[in-house]
mmCIF file of C-alpha atoms in Angstrom:
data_model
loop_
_atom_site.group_PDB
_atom_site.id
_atom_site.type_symbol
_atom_site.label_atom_id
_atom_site.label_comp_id
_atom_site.label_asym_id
_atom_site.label_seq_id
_atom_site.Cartn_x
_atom_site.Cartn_y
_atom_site.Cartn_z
ATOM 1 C CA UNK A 9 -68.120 -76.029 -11.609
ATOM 2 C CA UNK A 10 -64.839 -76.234 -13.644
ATOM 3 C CA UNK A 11 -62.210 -78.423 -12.540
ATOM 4 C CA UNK A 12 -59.036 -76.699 -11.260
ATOM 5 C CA UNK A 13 -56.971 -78.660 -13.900
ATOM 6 C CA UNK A 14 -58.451 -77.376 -16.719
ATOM 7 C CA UNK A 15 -59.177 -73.421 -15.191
ATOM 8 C CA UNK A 16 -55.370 -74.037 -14.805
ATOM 9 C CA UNK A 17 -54.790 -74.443 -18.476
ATOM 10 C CA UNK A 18 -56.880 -71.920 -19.647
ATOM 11 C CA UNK A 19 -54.912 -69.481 -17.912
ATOM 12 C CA UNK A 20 -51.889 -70.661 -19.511
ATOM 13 C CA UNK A 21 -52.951 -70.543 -22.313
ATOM 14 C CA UNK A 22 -53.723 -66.677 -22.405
ATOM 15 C CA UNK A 23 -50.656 -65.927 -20.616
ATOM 16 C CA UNK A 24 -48.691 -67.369 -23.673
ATOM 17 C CA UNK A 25 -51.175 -65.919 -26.181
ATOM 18 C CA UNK A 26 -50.211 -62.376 -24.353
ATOM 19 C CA UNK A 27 -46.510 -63.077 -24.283
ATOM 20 C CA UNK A 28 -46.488 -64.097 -27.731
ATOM 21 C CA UNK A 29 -48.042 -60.947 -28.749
ATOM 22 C CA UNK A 30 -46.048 -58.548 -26.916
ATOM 23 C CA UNK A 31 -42.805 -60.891 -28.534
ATOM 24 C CA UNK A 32 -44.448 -59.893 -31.945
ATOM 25 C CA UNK A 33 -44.749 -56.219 -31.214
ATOM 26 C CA UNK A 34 -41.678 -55.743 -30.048
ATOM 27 C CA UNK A 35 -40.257 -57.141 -33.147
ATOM 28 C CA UNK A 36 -42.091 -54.720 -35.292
ATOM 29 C CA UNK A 37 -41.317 -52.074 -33.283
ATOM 30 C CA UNK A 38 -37.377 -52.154 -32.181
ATOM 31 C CA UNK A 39 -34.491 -50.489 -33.814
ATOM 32 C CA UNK A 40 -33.021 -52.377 -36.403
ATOM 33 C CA UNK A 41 -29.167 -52.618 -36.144
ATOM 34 C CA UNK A 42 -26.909 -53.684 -39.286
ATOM 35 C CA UNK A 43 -22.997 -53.113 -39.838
ATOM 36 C CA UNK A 44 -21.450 -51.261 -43.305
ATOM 37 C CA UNK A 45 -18.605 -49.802 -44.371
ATOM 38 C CA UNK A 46 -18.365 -46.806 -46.884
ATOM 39 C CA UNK A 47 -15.502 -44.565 -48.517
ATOM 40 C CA UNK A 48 -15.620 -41.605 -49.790
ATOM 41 C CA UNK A 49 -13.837 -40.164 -52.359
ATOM 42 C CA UNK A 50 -13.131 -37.087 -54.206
ATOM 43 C CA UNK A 51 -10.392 -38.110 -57.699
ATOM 44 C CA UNK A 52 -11.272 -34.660 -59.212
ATOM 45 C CA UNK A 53 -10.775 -32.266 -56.397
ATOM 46 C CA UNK A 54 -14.406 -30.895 -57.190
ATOM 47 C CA UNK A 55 -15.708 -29.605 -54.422
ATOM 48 C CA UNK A 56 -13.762 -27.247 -51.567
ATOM 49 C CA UNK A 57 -14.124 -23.910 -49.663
ATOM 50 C CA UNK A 58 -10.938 -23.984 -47.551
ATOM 51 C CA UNK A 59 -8.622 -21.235 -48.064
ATOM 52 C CA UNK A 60 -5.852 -23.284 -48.788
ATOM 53 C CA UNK A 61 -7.646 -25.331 -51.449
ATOM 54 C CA UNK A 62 -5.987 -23.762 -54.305
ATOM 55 C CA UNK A 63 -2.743 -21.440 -55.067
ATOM 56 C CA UNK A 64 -4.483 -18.200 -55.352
ATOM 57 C CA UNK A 65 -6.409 -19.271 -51.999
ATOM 58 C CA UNK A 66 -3.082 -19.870 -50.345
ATOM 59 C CA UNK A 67 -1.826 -16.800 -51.043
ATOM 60 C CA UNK A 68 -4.813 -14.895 -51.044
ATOM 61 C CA UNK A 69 -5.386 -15.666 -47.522
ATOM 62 C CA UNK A 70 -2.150 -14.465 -46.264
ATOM 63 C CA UNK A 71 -2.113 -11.530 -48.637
ATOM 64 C CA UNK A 72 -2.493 -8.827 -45.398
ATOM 65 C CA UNK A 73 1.349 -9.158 -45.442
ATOM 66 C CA UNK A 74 1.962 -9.259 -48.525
ATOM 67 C CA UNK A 75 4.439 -6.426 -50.406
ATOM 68 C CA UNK A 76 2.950 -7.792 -53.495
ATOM 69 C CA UNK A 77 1.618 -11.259 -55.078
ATOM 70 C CA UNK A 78 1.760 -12.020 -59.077
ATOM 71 C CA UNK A 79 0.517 -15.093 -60.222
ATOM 72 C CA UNK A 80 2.085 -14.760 -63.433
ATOM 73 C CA UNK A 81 -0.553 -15.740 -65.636
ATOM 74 C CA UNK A 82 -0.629 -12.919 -68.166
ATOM 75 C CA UNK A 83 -0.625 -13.643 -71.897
ATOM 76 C CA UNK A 84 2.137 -13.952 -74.210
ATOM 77 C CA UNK A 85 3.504 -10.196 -74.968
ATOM 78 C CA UNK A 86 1.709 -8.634 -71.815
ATOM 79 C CA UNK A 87 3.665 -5.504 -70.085
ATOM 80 C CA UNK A 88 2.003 -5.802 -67.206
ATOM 81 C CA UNK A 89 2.266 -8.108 -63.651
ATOM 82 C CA UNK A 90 -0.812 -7.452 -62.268
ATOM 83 C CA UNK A 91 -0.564 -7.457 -58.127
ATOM 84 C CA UNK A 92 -3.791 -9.037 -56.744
ATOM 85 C CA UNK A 93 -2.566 -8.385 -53.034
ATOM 86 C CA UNK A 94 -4.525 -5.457 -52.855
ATOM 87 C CA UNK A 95 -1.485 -3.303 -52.694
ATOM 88 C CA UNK A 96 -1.202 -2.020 -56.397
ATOM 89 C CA UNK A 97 1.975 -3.045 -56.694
ATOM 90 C CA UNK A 98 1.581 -3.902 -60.528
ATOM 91 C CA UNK A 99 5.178 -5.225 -61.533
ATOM 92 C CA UNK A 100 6.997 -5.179 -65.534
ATOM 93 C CA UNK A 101 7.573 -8.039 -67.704
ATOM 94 C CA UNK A 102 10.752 -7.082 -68.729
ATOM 95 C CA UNK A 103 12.453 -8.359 -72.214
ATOM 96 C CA UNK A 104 10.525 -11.375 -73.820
ATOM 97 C CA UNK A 105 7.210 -12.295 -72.216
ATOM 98 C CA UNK A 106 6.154 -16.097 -72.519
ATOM 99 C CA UNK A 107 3.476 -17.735 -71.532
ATOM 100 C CA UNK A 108 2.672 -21.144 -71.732
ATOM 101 C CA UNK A 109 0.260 -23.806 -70.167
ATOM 102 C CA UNK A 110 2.511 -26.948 -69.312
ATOM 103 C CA UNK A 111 1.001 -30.141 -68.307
ATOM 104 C CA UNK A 112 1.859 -30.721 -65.489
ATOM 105 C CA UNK A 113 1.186 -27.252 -64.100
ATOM 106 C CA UNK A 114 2.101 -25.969 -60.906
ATOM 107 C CA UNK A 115 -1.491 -25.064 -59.109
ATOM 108 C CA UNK A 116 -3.504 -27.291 -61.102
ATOM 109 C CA UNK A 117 -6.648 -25.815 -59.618
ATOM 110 C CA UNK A 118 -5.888 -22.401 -60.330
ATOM 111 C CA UNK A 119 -6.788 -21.750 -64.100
ATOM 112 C CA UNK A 120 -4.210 -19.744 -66.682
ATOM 113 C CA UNK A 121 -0.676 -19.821 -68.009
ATOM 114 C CA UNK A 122 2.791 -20.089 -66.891
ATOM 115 C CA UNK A 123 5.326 -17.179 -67.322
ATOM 116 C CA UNK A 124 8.194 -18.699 -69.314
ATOM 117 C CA UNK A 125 11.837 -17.031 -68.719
ATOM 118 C CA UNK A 126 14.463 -17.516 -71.627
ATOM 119 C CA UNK A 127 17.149 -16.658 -69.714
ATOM 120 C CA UNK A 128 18.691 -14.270 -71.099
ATOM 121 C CA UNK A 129 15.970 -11.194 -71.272
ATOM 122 C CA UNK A 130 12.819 -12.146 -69.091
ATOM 123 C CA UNK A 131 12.460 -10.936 -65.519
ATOM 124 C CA UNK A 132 9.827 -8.922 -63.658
ATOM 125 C CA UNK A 133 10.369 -5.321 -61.866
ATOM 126 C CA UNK A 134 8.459 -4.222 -59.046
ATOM 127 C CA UNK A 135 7.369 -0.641 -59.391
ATOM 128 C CA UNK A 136 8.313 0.845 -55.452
ATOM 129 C CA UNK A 137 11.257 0.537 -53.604
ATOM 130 C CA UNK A 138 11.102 -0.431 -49.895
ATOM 131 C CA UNK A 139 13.875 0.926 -47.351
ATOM 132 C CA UNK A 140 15.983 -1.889 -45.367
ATOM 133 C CA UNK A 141 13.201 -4.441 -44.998
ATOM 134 C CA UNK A 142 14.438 -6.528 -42.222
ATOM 135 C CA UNK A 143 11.678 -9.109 -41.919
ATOM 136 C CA UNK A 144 10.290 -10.752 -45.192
ATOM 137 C CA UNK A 145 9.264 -13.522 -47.307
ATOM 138 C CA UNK A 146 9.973 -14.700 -51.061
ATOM 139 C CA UNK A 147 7.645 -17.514 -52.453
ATOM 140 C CA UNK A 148 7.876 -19.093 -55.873
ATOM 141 C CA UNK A 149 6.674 -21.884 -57.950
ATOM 142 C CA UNK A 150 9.005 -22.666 -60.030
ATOM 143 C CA UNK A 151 10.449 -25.102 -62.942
ATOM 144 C CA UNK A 152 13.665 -25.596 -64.723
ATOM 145 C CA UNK A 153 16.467 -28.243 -66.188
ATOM 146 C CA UNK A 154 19.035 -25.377 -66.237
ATOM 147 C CA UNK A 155 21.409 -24.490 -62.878
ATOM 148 C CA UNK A 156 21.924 -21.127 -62.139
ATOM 149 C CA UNK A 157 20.149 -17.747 -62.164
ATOM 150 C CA UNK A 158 18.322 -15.291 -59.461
ATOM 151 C CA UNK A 159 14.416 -16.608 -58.573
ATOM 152 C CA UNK A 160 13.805 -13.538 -56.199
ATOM 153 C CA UNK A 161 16.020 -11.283 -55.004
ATOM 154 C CA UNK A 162 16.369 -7.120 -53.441
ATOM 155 C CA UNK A 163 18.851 -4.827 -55.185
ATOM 156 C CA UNK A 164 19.437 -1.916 -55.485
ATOM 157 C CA UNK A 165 18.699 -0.847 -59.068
ATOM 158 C CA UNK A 166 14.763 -1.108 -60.204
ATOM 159 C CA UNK A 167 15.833 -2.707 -63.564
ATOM 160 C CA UNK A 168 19.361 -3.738 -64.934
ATOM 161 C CA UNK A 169 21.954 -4.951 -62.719
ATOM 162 C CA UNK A 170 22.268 -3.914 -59.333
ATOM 163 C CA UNK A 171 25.301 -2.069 -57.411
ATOM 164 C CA UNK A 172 23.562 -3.417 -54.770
ATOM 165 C CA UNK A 173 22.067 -7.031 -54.063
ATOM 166 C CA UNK A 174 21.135 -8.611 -51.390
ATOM 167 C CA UNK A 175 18.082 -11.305 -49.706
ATOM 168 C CA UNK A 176 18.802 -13.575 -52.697
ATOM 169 C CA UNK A 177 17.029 -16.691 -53.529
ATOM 170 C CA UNK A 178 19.121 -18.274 -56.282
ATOM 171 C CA UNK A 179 19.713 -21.186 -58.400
ATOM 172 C CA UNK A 180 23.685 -22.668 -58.106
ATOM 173 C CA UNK A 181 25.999 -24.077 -60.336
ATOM 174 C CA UNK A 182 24.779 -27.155 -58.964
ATOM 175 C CA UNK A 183 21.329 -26.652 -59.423
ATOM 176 C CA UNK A 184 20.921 -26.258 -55.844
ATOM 177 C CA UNK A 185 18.981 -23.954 -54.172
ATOM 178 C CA UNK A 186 20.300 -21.264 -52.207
ATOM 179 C CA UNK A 187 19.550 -17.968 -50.261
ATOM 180 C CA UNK A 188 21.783 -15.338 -49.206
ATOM 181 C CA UNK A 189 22.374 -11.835 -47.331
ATOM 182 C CA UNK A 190 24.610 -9.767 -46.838
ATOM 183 C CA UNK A 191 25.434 -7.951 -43.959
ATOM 184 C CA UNK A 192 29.568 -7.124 -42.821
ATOM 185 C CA UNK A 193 29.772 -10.970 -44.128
ATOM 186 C CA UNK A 194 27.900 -12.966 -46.486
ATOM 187 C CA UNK A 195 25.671 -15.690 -45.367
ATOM 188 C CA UNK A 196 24.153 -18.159 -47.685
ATOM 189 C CA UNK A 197 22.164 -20.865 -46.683
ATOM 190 C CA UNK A 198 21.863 -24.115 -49.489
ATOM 191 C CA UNK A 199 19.416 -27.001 -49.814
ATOM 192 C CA UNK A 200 20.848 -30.418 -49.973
ATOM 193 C CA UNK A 201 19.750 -31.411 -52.965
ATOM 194 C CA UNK A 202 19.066 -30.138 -56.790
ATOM 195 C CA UNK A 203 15.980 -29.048 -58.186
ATOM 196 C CA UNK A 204 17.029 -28.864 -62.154
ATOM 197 C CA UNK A 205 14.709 -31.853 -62.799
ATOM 198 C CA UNK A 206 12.304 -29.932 -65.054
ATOM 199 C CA UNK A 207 9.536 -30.644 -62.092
ATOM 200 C CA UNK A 208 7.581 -27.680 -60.354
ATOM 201 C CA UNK A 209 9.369 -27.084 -56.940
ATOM 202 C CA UNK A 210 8.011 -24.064 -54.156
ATOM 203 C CA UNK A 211 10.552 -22.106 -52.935
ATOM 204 C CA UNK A 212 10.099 -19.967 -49.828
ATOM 205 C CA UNK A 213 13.203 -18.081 -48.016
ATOM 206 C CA UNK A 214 12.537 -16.183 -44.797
ATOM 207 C CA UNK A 215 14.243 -13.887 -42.485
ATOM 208 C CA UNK A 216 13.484 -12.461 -39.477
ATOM 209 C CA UNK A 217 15.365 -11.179 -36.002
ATOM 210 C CA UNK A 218 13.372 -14.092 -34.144
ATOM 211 C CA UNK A 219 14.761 -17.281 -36.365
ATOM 212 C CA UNK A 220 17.258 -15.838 -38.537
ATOM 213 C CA UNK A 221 17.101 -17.112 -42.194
ATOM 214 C CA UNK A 222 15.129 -20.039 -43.390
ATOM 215 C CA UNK A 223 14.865 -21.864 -46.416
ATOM 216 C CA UNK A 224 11.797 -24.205 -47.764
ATOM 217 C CA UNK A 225 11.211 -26.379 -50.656
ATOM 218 C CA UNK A 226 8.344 -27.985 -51.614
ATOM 219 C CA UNK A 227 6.519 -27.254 -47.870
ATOM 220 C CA UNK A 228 9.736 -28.738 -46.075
ATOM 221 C CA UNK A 229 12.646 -26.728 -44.187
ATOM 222 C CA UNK A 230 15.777 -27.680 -46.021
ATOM 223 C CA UNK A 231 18.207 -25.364 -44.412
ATOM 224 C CA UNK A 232 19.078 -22.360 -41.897
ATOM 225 C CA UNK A 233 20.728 -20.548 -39.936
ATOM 226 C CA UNK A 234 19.427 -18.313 -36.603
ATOM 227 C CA UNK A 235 22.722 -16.665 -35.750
ATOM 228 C CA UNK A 236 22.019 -14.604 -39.151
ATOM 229 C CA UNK A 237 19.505 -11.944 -38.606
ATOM 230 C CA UNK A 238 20.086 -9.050 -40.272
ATOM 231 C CA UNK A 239 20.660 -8.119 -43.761
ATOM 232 C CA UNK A 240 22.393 -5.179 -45.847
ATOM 233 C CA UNK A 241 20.653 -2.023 -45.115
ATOM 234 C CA UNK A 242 20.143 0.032 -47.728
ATOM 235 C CA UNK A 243 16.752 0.847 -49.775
ATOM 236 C CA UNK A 244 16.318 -1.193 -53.052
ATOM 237 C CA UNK A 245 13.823 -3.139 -54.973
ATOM 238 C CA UNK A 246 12.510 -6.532 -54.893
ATOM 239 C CA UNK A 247 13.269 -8.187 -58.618
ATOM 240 C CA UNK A 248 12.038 -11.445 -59.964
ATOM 241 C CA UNK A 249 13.999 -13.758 -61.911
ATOM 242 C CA UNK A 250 17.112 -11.595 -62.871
ATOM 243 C CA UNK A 251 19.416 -9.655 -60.644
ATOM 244 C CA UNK A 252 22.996 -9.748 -60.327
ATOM 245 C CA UNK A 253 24.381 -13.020 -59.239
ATOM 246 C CA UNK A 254 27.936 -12.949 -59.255
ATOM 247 C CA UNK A 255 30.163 -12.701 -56.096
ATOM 248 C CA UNK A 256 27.164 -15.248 -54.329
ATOM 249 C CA UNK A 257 29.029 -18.259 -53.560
ATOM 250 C CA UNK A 258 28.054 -21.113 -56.130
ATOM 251 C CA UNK A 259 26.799 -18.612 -58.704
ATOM 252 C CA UNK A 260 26.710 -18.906 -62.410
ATOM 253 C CA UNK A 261 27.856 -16.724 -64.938
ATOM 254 C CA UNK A 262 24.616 -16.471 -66.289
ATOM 255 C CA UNK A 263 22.311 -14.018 -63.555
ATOM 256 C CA UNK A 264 19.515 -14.664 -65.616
ATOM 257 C CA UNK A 265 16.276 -17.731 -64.452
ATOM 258 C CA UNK A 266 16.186 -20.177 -66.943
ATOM 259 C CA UNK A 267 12.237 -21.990 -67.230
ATOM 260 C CA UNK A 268 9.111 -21.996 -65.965
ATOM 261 C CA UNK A 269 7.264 -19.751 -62.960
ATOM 262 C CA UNK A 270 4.075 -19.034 -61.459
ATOM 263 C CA UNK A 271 3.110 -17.496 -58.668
ATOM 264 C CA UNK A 272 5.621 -15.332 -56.951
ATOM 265 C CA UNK A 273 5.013 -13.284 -53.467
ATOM 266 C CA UNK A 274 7.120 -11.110 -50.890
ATOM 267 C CA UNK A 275 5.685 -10.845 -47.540
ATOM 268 C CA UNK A 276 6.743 -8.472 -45.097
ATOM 269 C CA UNK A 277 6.359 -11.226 -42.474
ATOM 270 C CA UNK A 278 7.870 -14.194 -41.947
ATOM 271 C CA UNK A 279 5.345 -17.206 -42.996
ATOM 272 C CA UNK A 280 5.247 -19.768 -40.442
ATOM 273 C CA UNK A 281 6.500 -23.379 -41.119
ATOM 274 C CA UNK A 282 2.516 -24.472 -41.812
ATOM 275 C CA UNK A 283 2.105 -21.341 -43.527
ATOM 276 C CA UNK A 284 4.548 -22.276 -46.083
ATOM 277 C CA UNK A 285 3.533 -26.412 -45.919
ATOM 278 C CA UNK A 286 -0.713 -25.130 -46.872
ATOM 279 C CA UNK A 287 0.922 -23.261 -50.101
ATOM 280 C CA UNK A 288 3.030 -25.512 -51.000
ATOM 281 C CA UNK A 289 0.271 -28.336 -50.306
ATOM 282 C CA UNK A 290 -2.306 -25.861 -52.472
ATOM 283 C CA UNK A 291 -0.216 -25.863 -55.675
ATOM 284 C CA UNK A 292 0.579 -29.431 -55.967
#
């Protein structure tokens, strides 16, 4: 007969025996846990698929609305602005035609030249008039150290001066950047500061009966005015970096664009406020 004293022990033994085990076993089998940190980066802007990843993106994706869309990359000598907004609306390098790949370049993921203006011969024609348009957009990237000179403007002459101009976007003697219309009385709407600092700047103006005229730089409202909705009506062309200049309050003598462009667009809507930050965001 075993004595209860040592019956007692033997069962407590196995009892921590079997505890000990299922201690081991769940060891070996439970989730590990550990903490880390990790960053991720991207220096070479490799690797994207949103629309707004790069200029022609941008533009590309808003191009339902567009009149017509250049990007200006054509080679030295070329006649020919080809329209990639599906339109056919194939503009005219008129006078000299530049090109020229500076570094920095505006749209650095968007491969090819810049069109270089010498201000005095250079500017682009559009090949079809359009009559009164009375909502609209004009985007450009654009660079320059000299004040003065039309970026985008309507008038009413394909090529050469117009008798009638209007739904300017313009440089001033002060290197500021303005946009006016014309309609009974003029209305111009100017940015507070200069952009003649040889640096690429995007330019969108905007008008519509909802919000009047609107002016961007560089993805930021800089001016406007809502009581002005309504331009000169009359049937014209859209022109881009020459047109007649004088009479606009500020102008130069000079109507001409002195520098550096790429990638200039007229919608026949008015591009929204995050519209116009995503392009300007996809060229710089």
């Amino acid at each position: 007969m075993i004595p209860n004293r040592l019956r007692d022990g033997r069962v407590i033994a196995v009892l921590l025996v079997v505890a000990l085990a299922v201690v081991v076993l769940l060891n070996q089998f439970a989730p590990t846990r550990s903490a880390f940190s990790a960053r991720v980066t991207d220096s070479s802007n490799s690797a994207a698929t949103a629309p707004y990843f790069t200029c022609t993106g941008a533009v590309g994706a808003d191009t339902t609305n567009a009149l017509f869309a250049y990007r200006l990359t054509e080679a030295s000598g070329s006649r020919t602005a080809t329209d990639w907004s599906g339109r056919g609306a194939n503009g005219t390098y008129q006078g000299t035609m530049t090109a020229a790949t500076p570094s920095p370049n505006a749209c650095p993921r968007d491969a090819g030249s810049a069109y270089v203006l010498n201000g005095s011969t250079s500017y682009v024609s559009t090949p079809r008039s359009y009559a009164n348009p009375t909502t609209f957009s004009e985007e450009v990237w654009f660079k320059t150290t000299v004040a003065g000179g039309q970026l985008i403007g309507f008038g009413s002459s394909q090529t050469g001066g117009s008798g009638r101009h209007d739904r300017k976007l313009y440089l001033n003697t002060s290197g500021q950047l303005s946009f006016g219309a014309y309609s009974g009385t003029t209305q111009v709407i100017t940015s507070p500061k200069s952009y003649t600092d040889g640096t690429w700047h995007h330019a969108v103006s905007t008008m519509s009966s909802t919000n009047g005229m609107r002016l961007y730089v560089d993805g930021t409202l800089v001016a406007s005015n809502s009581a002005f909705r309504a331009a000169e009506n009359f049937t014209g062309y859209f022109r881009v970096g020459y047109d007649i200049v004088s009479g606009w309050p500020g102008s130069s003598t000079n109507p001409y664009f002195t520098g550096t462009m790429r990638y200039a667009a007229v919608y026949g809507t008015e591009l929204t406020a995050s519209q116009v930050a995503a392009h300007a965001a996809a060229g710089s």
